[in-house]
PDB file of C-alpha atoms and ligand atoms in Angstrom:
ATOM      1  CA  MET A   4      11.118  -2.348   0.470  1.00 95.00           C
ATOM      2  CA  GLU A   5       7.548  -3.072   1.569  1.00 98.00           C
ATOM      3  CA  LEU A   6       4.798  -4.252  -0.769  1.00 98.00           C
ATOM      4  CA  PHE A   7       1.311  -3.542   0.556  1.00 98.00           C
ATOM      5  CA  LEU A   8      -1.950  -4.671  -1.023  1.00 98.00           C
ATOM      6  CA  ASP A   9      -4.436  -1.832  -1.441  1.00 98.00           C
ATOM      7  CA  THR A  10      -7.651  -3.737  -0.878  1.00 98.00           C
ATOM      8  CA  ALA A  11     -10.532  -4.743   1.399  1.00 98.00           C
ATOM      9  CA  ASP A  12     -10.533  -8.272  -0.039  1.00 98.00           C
ATOM     10  CA  ALA A  13      -9.233 -10.557   2.725  1.00 98.00           C
ATOM     11  CA  GLN A  14      -9.356 -13.639   0.509  1.00 98.00           C
ATOM     12  CA  ALA A  15      -7.066 -11.983  -2.055  1.00 98.00           C
ATOM     13  CA  VAL A  16      -4.659 -11.058   0.758  1.00 98.00           C
ATOM     14  CA  ALA A  17      -4.642 -14.636   2.099  1.00 98.00           C
ATOM     15  CA  GLU A  18      -4.015 -16.079  -1.370  1.00 98.00           C
ATOM     16  CA  MET A  19      -1.343 -13.599  -2.429  1.00 98.00           C
ATOM     17  CA  SER A  20       0.481 -13.830   0.915  1.00 97.00           C
ATOM     18  CA  GLN A  21       1.133 -17.492   0.039  1.00 97.00           C
ATOM     19  CA  TYR A  22       3.291 -16.644  -2.970  1.00 98.00           C
ATOM     20  CA  LEU A  23       4.381 -13.030  -2.460  1.00 98.00           C
ATOM     21  CA  THR A  24       6.082 -11.199   0.375  1.00 98.00           C
ATOM     22  CA  ILE A  25       3.276  -8.921   1.501  1.00 98.00           C
ATOM     23  CA  ALA A  26       4.125  -6.413   4.229  1.00 98.00           C
ATOM     24  CA  GLY A  27       0.477  -5.644   4.941  1.00 98.00           C
ATOM     25  CA  VAL A  28      -2.702  -4.074   3.668  1.00 98.00           C
ATOM     26  CA  THR A  29      -3.908  -0.532   3.088  1.00 98.00           C
ATOM     27  CA  THR A  30      -7.542   0.501   2.743  1.00 98.00           C
ATOM     28  CA  ASN A  31      -9.432   3.733   2.361  1.00 98.00           C
ATOM     29  CA  PRO A  32     -13.128   4.633   2.772  1.00 98.00           C
ATOM     30  CA  THR A  33     -13.832   4.153  -0.950  1.00 98.00           C
ATOM     31  CA  ILE A  34     -12.211   0.722  -1.031  1.00 98.00           C
ATOM     32  CA  ILE A  35     -14.191  -0.358   2.054  1.00 98.00           C
ATOM     33  CA  THR A  36     -17.553   0.905   0.766  1.00 98.00           C
ATOM     34  CA  LYS A  37     -16.975  -0.789  -2.604  1.00 97.00           C
ATOM     35  CA  SER A  38     -16.535  -4.130  -0.795  1.00 97.00           C
ATOM     36  CA  GLY A  39     -20.237  -4.039   0.101  1.00 97.00           C
ATOM     37  CA  LYS A  40     -19.362  -5.020   3.681  1.00 98.00           C
ATOM     38  CA  ALA A  41     -19.560  -3.061   6.919  1.00 98.00           C
ATOM     39  CA  PRO A  42     -16.217  -1.611   8.035  1.00 98.00           C
ATOM     40  CA  GLU A  43     -16.274  -3.793  11.162  1.00 97.00           C
ATOM     41  CA  GLU A  44     -16.617  -6.918   9.014  1.00 98.00           C
ATOM     42  CA  VAL A  45     -13.833  -5.781   6.688  1.00 98.00           C
ATOM     43  CA  PHE A  46     -11.583  -5.312   9.707  1.00 98.00           C
ATOM     44  CA  GLN A  47     -12.443  -8.695  11.223  1.00 98.00           C
ATOM     45  CA  ARG A  48     -11.948 -10.619   7.992  1.00 98.00           C
ATOM     46  CA  MET A  49      -8.664  -8.857   7.248  1.00 98.00           C
ATOM     47  CA  ASN A  50      -7.370  -9.215  10.791  1.00 98.00           C
ATOM     48  CA  ALA A  51      -8.079 -12.938  10.598  1.00 98.00           C
ATOM     49  CA  VAL A  52      -5.814 -13.425   7.571  1.00 98.00           C
ATOM     50  CA  LEU A  53      -3.012 -11.023   8.517  1.00 98.00           C
ATOM     51  CA  THR A  54      -0.112 -12.255  10.641  1.00 98.00           C
ATOM     52  CA  PRO A  55       0.790 -10.054  13.625  1.00 98.00           C
ATOM     53  CA  ASP A  56       3.854  -8.858  11.712  1.00 97.00           C
ATOM     54  CA  GLN A  57       1.845  -7.664   8.714  1.00 98.00           C
ATOM     55  CA  LYS A  58       0.738  -4.061   8.950  1.00 98.00           C
ATOM     56  CA  PHE A  59      -2.845  -2.897   8.505  1.00 98.00           C
ATOM     57  CA  PHE A  60      -3.879   0.640   7.583  1.00 98.00           C
ATOM     58  CA  MET A  61      -7.387   2.083   7.944  1.00 98.00           C
ATOM     59  CA  GLN A  62      -8.389   5.665   7.238  1.00 98.00           C
ATOM     60  CA  VAL A  63     -10.253   8.254   9.272  1.00 98.00           C
ATOM     61  CA  VAL A  64     -13.550   9.509   7.877  1.00 98.00           C
ATOM     62  CA  ALA A  65     -13.942  12.621  10.055  1.00 98.00           C
ATOM     63  CA  THR A  66     -12.498  15.822   8.588  1.00 98.00           C
ATOM     64  CA  ASP A  67     -12.238  18.028  11.704  1.00 98.00           C
ATOM     65  CA  TYR A  68      -9.235  17.919  14.051  1.00 98.00           C
ATOM     66  CA  GLU A  69     -11.031  16.490  17.117  1.00 98.00           C
ATOM     67  CA  GLY A  70     -12.896  13.931  15.019  1.00 98.00           C
ATOM     68  CA  ILE A  71      -9.774  12.831  13.141  1.00 98.00           C
ATOM     69  CA  LEU A  72      -7.800  12.410  16.360  1.00 98.00           C
ATOM     70  CA  ALA A  73     -10.601  10.454  18.059  1.00 98.00           C
ATOM     71  CA  GLU A  74     -10.869   8.122  15.043  1.00 98.00           C
ATOM     72  CA  ALA A  75      -7.084   7.792  14.892  1.00 98.00           C
ATOM     73  CA  ARG A  76      -7.072   6.524  18.484  1.00 98.00           C
ATOM     74  CA  GLN A  77      -9.960   4.110  17.752  1.00 98.00           C
ATOM     75  CA  ILE A  78      -8.280   2.719  14.627  1.00 98.00           C
ATOM     76  CA  CYS A  79      -4.853   2.278  16.226  1.00 98.00           C
ATOM     77  CA  SER A  80      -6.372   0.401  19.190  1.00 98.00           C
ATOM     78  CA  LEU A  81      -7.891  -2.254  16.911  1.00 98.00           C
ATOM     79  CA  ARG A  82      -4.754  -4.449  16.983  1.00 98.00           C
ATOM     80  CA  PRO A  83      -2.008  -4.782  19.620  1.00 97.00           C
ATOM     81  CA  LYS A  84       0.666  -3.826  17.064  1.00 97.00           C
ATOM     82  CA  ASN A  85       1.116  -2.920  13.400  1.00 98.00           C
ATOM     83  CA  MET A  86      -2.150  -0.985  13.168  1.00 98.00           C
ATOM     84  CA  PHE A  87      -1.775   2.358  11.391  1.00 98.00           C
ATOM     85  CA  VAL A  88      -4.169   5.235  10.831  1.00 98.00           C
ATOM     86  CA  LYS A  89      -4.331   7.005   7.477  1.00 98.00           C
ATOM     87  CA  ILE A  90      -4.935  10.732   7.714  1.00 98.00           C
ATOM     88  CA  PRO A  91      -5.425  12.965   4.644  1.00 98.00           C
ATOM     89  CA  VAL A  92      -3.056  15.937   4.436  1.00 98.00           C
ATOM     90  CA  THR A  93      -5.325  18.920   5.053  1.00 98.00           C
ATOM     91  CA  HIS A  94      -4.907  21.751   7.579  1.00 98.00           C
ATOM     92  CA  GLU A  95      -6.930  19.774  10.122  1.00 98.00           C
ATOM     93  CA  GLY A  96      -5.247  16.551   9.091  1.00 98.00           C
ATOM     94  CA  LEU A  97      -1.746  17.942   9.609  1.00 98.00           C
ATOM     95  CA  ARG A  98      -2.729  19.121  13.078  1.00 98.00           C
ATOM     96  CA  ALA A  99      -4.087  15.661  13.864  1.00 98.00           C
ATOM     97  CA  ILE A 100      -0.931  13.989  12.490  1.00 98.00           C
ATOM     98  CA  LYS A 101       1.161  16.102  14.822  1.00 98.00           C
ATOM     99  CA  ALA A 102      -1.007  15.178  17.821  1.00 98.00           C
ATOM    100  CA  ALA A 103      -1.260  11.504  16.864  1.00 98.00           C
ATOM    101  CA  LYS A 104       2.522  11.236  16.593  1.00 98.00           C
ATOM    102  CA  ALA A 105       2.921  12.961  19.975  1.00 98.00           C
ATOM    103  CA  GLU A 106       0.767  10.113  21.363  1.00 98.00           C
ATOM    104  CA  GLY A 107       2.930   7.510  19.623  1.00 98.00           C
ATOM    105  CA  LEU A 108       0.317   6.342  17.113  1.00 98.00           C
ATOM    106  CA  GLY A 109       1.375   4.874  13.760  1.00 98.00           C
ATOM    107  CA  VAL A 110       0.440   7.345  11.023  1.00 98.00           C
ATOM    108  CA  LEU A 111       0.312   7.304   7.253  1.00 98.00           C
ATOM    109  CA  ALA A 112      -0.289  10.720   5.687  1.00 98.00           C
ATOM    110  CA  THR A 113      -2.515  10.162   2.677  1.00 98.00           C
ATOM    111  CA  ALA A 114      -4.287  11.766  -0.292  1.00 97.00           C
ATOM    112  CA  ILE A 115      -1.001  13.474  -1.153  1.00 97.00           C
ATOM    113  CA  TYR A 116      -0.842  15.253  -4.510  1.00 97.00           C
ATOM    114  CA  SER A 117       2.380  17.273  -4.125  1.00 96.00           C
ATOM    115  CA  PRO A 118       5.874  16.847  -2.654  1.00 97.00           C
ATOM    116  CA  ASP A 119       5.283  19.891  -0.458  1.00 97.00           C
ATOM    117  CA  GLN A 120       2.213  18.386   1.224  1.00 98.00           C
ATOM    118  CA  ALA A 121       4.200  15.237   1.893  1.00 98.00           C
ATOM    119  CA  PHE A 122       7.200  17.151   3.209  1.00 98.00           C
ATOM    120  CA  LEU A 123       5.049  19.049   5.711  1.00 98.00           C
ATOM    121  CA  ALA A 124       3.532  15.775   6.935  1.00 98.00           C
ATOM    122  CA  ALA A 125       7.057  14.351   7.270  1.00 98.00           C
ATOM    123  CA  MET A 126       8.010  17.344   9.425  1.00 98.00           C
ATOM    124  CA  ASN A 127       5.083  16.403  11.704  1.00 98.00           C
ATOM    125  CA  GLY A 128       6.562  12.915  12.085  1.00 98.00           C
ATOM    126  CA  ALA A 129       4.303  10.833   9.824  1.00 98.00           C
ATOM    127  CA  ASP A 130       5.664   7.293   9.510  1.00 98.00           C
ATOM    128  CA  TYR A 131       4.530   6.924   5.903  1.00 98.00           C
ATOM    129  CA  LEU A 132       3.665   9.379   3.133  1.00 98.00           C
ATOM    130  CA  ALA A 133       1.286   8.209   0.399  1.00 97.00           C
ATOM    131  CA  PRO A 134       1.594  10.214  -2.817  1.00 96.00           C
ATOM    132  CA  TYR A 135      -1.218   9.301  -5.232  1.00 96.00           C
ATOM    133  CA  VAL A 136       1.088   8.695  -8.178  1.00 92.00           C
ATOM    134  CA  ASN A 137      -1.478   7.892 -10.863  1.00 88.00           C
ATOM    135  CA  ARG A 138      -3.804  10.720  -9.853  1.00 93.00           C
ATOM    136  CA  MET A 139      -0.838  13.126  -9.650  1.00 93.00           C
ATOM    137  CA  CYS A 140      -0.188  12.392 -13.318  1.00 87.00           C
ATOM    138  CA  ASN A 141      -3.385  14.362 -14.065  1.00 90.00           C
ATOM    139  CA  TYR A 142      -1.557  17.460 -12.816  1.00 92.00           C
ATOM    140  CA  GLY A 143       1.987  16.785 -14.088  1.00 90.00           C
ATOM    141  CA  ASP A 144       4.670  14.121 -13.782  1.00 90.00           C
ATOM    142  CA  GLY A 145       3.691  12.074 -10.707  1.00 90.00           C
ATOM    143  CA  VAL A 146       6.815   9.919 -10.830  1.00 91.00           C
ATOM    144  CA  GLN A 147       9.131  12.934 -10.990  1.00 92.00           C
ATOM    145  CA  ALA A 148       7.233  14.551  -8.102  1.00 94.00           C
ATOM    146  CA  VAL A 149       7.912  11.493  -5.951  1.00 93.00           C
ATOM    147  CA  ARG A 150      11.607  11.564  -6.937  1.00 93.00           C
ATOM    148  CA  GLU A 151      11.730  15.185  -5.771  1.00 95.00           C
ATOM    149  CA  LEU A 152      10.016  14.244  -2.522  1.00 96.00           C
ATOM    150  CA  GLN A 153      12.601  11.553  -1.924  1.00 95.00           C
ATOM    151  CA  GLU A 154      15.396  14.067  -2.411  1.00 95.00           C
ATOM    152  CA  MET A 155      13.700  16.571  -0.085  1.00 97.00           C
ATOM    153  CA  LEU A 156      13.440  13.929   2.668  1.00 97.00           C
ATOM    154  CA  GLU A 157      17.079  12.899   2.224  1.00 96.00           C
ATOM    155  CA  VAL A 158      18.456  16.448   2.129  1.00 97.00           C
ATOM    156  CA  HIS A 159      16.671  17.304   5.385  1.00 98.00           C
ATOM    157  CA  GLY A 160      17.180  13.964   7.117  1.00 98.00           C
ATOM    158  CA  LEU A 161      13.482  13.202   7.628  1.00 98.00           C
ATOM    159  CA  ALA A 162      12.701   9.581   8.438  1.00 96.00           C
ATOM    160  CA  SER A 163       9.215   9.235   6.886  1.00 98.00           C
ATOM    161  CA  LYS A 164       8.922   6.446   4.326  1.00 98.00           C
ATOM    162  CA  ILE A 165       7.305   7.043   0.975  1.00 97.00           C
ATOM    163  CA  CYS A 166       4.457   4.580   0.398  1.00 97.00           C
ATOM    164  CA  ALA A 167       3.604   5.272  -3.228  1.00 96.00           C
ATOM    165  CA  ALA A 168      -0.089   4.668  -3.961  1.00 96.00           C
ATOM    166  CA  SER A 169      -2.764   4.924  -6.647  1.00 94.00           C
ATOM    167  CA  PHE A 170      -1.324   2.724  -9.371  1.00 93.00           C
ATOM    168  CA  LYS A 171      -3.218   1.721 -12.463  1.00 91.00           C
ATOM    169  CA  ASN A 172      -0.588  -0.560 -14.013  1.00 93.00           C
ATOM    170  CA  GLY A 173       2.618  -2.424 -13.292  1.00 95.00           C
ATOM    171  CA  ASN A 174       4.750   0.003 -15.269  1.00 93.00           C
ATOM    172  CA  GLN A 175       3.912   2.795 -12.838  1.00 92.00           C
ATOM    173  CA  VAL A 176       4.889   0.504  -9.942  1.00 95.00           C
ATOM    174  CA  HIS A 177       8.127  -0.376 -11.753  1.00 95.00           C
ATOM    175  CA  GLU A 178       9.056   3.292 -12.105  1.00 93.00           C
ATOM    176  CA  LEU A 179       8.477   4.020  -8.410  1.00 93.00           C
ATOM    177  CA  VAL A 180      10.410   0.955  -7.255  1.00 94.00           C
ATOM    178  CA  LEU A 181      13.251   2.035  -9.558  1.00 92.00           C
ATOM    179  CA  ALA A 182      13.051   5.552  -8.134  1.00 88.00           C
ATOM    180  CA  GLY A 183      13.680   4.071  -4.673  1.00 88.00           C
ATOM    181  CA  ALA A 184      10.243   4.276  -2.975  1.00 93.00           C
ATOM    182  CA  GLU A 185      10.580   2.369   0.311  1.00 95.00           C
ATOM    183  CA  ALA A 186       7.012   1.084   0.068  1.00 97.00           C
ATOM    184  CA  VAL A 187       4.291   0.768  -2.542  1.00 97.00           C
ATOM    185  CA  THR A 188       0.644  -0.119  -2.106  1.00 98.00           C
ATOM    186  CA  VAL A 189      -0.928  -1.782  -5.095  1.00 98.00           C
ATOM    187  CA  ALA A 190      -4.322  -3.331  -5.917  1.00 98.00           C
ATOM    188  CA  PRO A 191      -4.237  -7.162  -6.077  1.00 98.00           C
ATOM    189  CA  ALA A 192      -5.180  -7.187  -9.782  1.00 97.00           C
ATOM    190  CA  VAL A 193      -2.225  -4.937 -10.672  1.00 97.00           C
ATOM    191  CA  VAL A 194       0.203  -7.048  -8.608  1.00 97.00           C
ATOM    192  CA  SER A 195      -1.172 -10.223 -10.197  1.00 97.00           C
ATOM    193  CA  ALA A 196      -0.654  -8.751 -13.687  1.00 96.00           C
ATOM    194  CA  MET A 197       2.976  -7.990 -12.737  1.00 96.00           C
ATOM    195  CA  VAL A 198       3.537 -11.716 -12.169  1.00 97.00           C
ATOM    196  CA  ASP A 199       2.137 -12.745 -15.550  1.00 95.00           C
ATOM    197  CA  HIS A 200       4.144 -12.657 -18.770  1.00 95.00           C
ATOM    198  CA  PRO A 201       3.088 -14.452 -21.997  1.00 95.00           C
ATOM    199  CA  GLY A 202       6.724 -15.479 -22.600  1.00 98.00           C
ATOM    200  CA  THR A 203       6.856 -17.335 -19.281  1.00 98.00           C
ATOM    201  CA  LYS A 204       3.667 -19.230 -20.108  1.00 97.00           C
ATOM    202  CA  ILE A 205       5.052 -20.254 -23.541  1.00 98.00           C
ATOM    203  CA  ALA A 206       8.358 -21.349 -21.951  1.00 98.00           C
ATOM    204  CA  VAL A 207       6.648 -23.468 -19.271  1.00 98.00           C
ATOM    205  CA  ASP A 208       4.375 -25.073 -21.886  1.00 98.00           C
ATOM    206  CA  GLU A 209       7.447 -25.927 -24.011  1.00 98.00           C
ATOM    207  CA  PHE A 210       9.181 -27.595 -21.049  1.00 98.00           C
ATOM    208  CA  THR A 211       6.096 -29.643 -20.230  1.00 98.00           C
ATOM    209  CA  GLN A 212       5.558 -30.740 -23.847  1.00 98.00           C
ATOM    210  CA  ALA A 213       9.220 -31.742 -24.330  1.00 98.00           C
ATOM    211  CA  TRP A 214       9.221 -33.773 -21.106  1.00 98.00           C
ATOM    212  CA  ASN A 215       5.939 -35.437 -21.911  1.00 98.00           C
ATOM    213  CA  ALA A 216       7.051 -36.289 -25.470  1.00 98.00           C
ATOM    214  CA  ALA A 217      10.314 -37.836 -24.184  1.00 98.00           C
ATOM    215  CA  TYR A 218       9.123 -39.593 -20.999  1.00 98.00           C
ATOM    216  CA  GLY A 219       5.359 -39.814 -21.296  1.00 98.00           C
ATOM    217  CA  ARG A 220       4.692 -37.870 -18.115  1.00 98.00           C
ATOM    218  CA  THR A 221       4.477 -34.290 -16.864  1.00 98.00           C
ATOM    219  CA  THR A 222       6.240 -34.739 -13.523  1.00 98.00           C
ATOM    220  CA  PHE A 223       9.983 -34.978 -12.716  1.00 97.00           C
ATOM    221  CA  LYS A 224       9.730 -38.513 -11.384  1.00 97.00           C
ATOM    222  CA  ALA A 225       7.478 -41.323 -12.599  1.00 95.00           C
TER     223      ALA A 225
HETATM  224  O1  LIG B  13      -5.025   3.886  -1.043  1.00 86.54           O
HETATM  225  C1  LIG B  13      -5.491   4.913  -1.786  1.00 86.54           C
HETATM  226  C2  LIG B  13      -4.913   5.104  -3.133  1.00 86.54           C
HETATM  227  O2  LIG B  13      -4.258   3.969  -3.542  1.00 86.54           O
HETATM  228  C3  LIG B  13      -5.917   5.611  -4.113  1.00 86.54           C
HETATM  229  O3  LIG B  13      -5.938   4.845  -5.252  1.00 86.54           O
HETATM  230  O4  LIG B  13      -6.923   3.937  -7.295  1.00 86.54           O
HETATM  231  O5  LIG B  13      -8.290   5.476  -5.881  1.00 86.54           O
HETATM  232  O6  LIG B  13      -6.368   6.361  -7.186  1.00 86.54           O
HETATM  233  P1  LIG B  13      -6.948   5.189  -6.464  1.00 86.54           P
END
């Protein structure tokens, strides 16, 4: 199971990597533009906080086959290893995924709204498939669609990993983890909210108060 942070915020990645097991970072053009920084700066800042073993995903902007493939090569050459290109599943995108995999590039097929789109990308050898779970819920049951995708991959012995994406809350993440997604990519704020529980805060406060009342301090040893 891999947990990716879906963000262009390098500081959030550095902080959260201290207390969570973060497999890497995914971005997309919208996330990068919202950061207010140039894409080159986003890359440099993120690359500086990621360890070589953490994966980094950046997305092509071109929409034609030649353009997508050229950008895929550029993106994958940005780091010596664990650099992946995200390619949307369109006609041109599928062609580029096929070519990129023939060249040995790491590929995540993205902007997926149906199990069939994902399955076709898996047949072209995509390493990861990113169904947009929350957005898919506008068209039906996004969680069920991902379950079906998982079954399709298993039945046909395809090795692509599902990297479920587009989450708006922790409950959606919970459902996909339960459904067996091998990876999820989640915004830092949603992951942070998954850590917090009011009951835990009350419990910790009770422990501290009891200790302080008994021993006059809030640490184990004086
Ligand atoms: O990485 C892209 C995906 O997570 C999209 O998320 O929040 O724009 O639906 P969102």
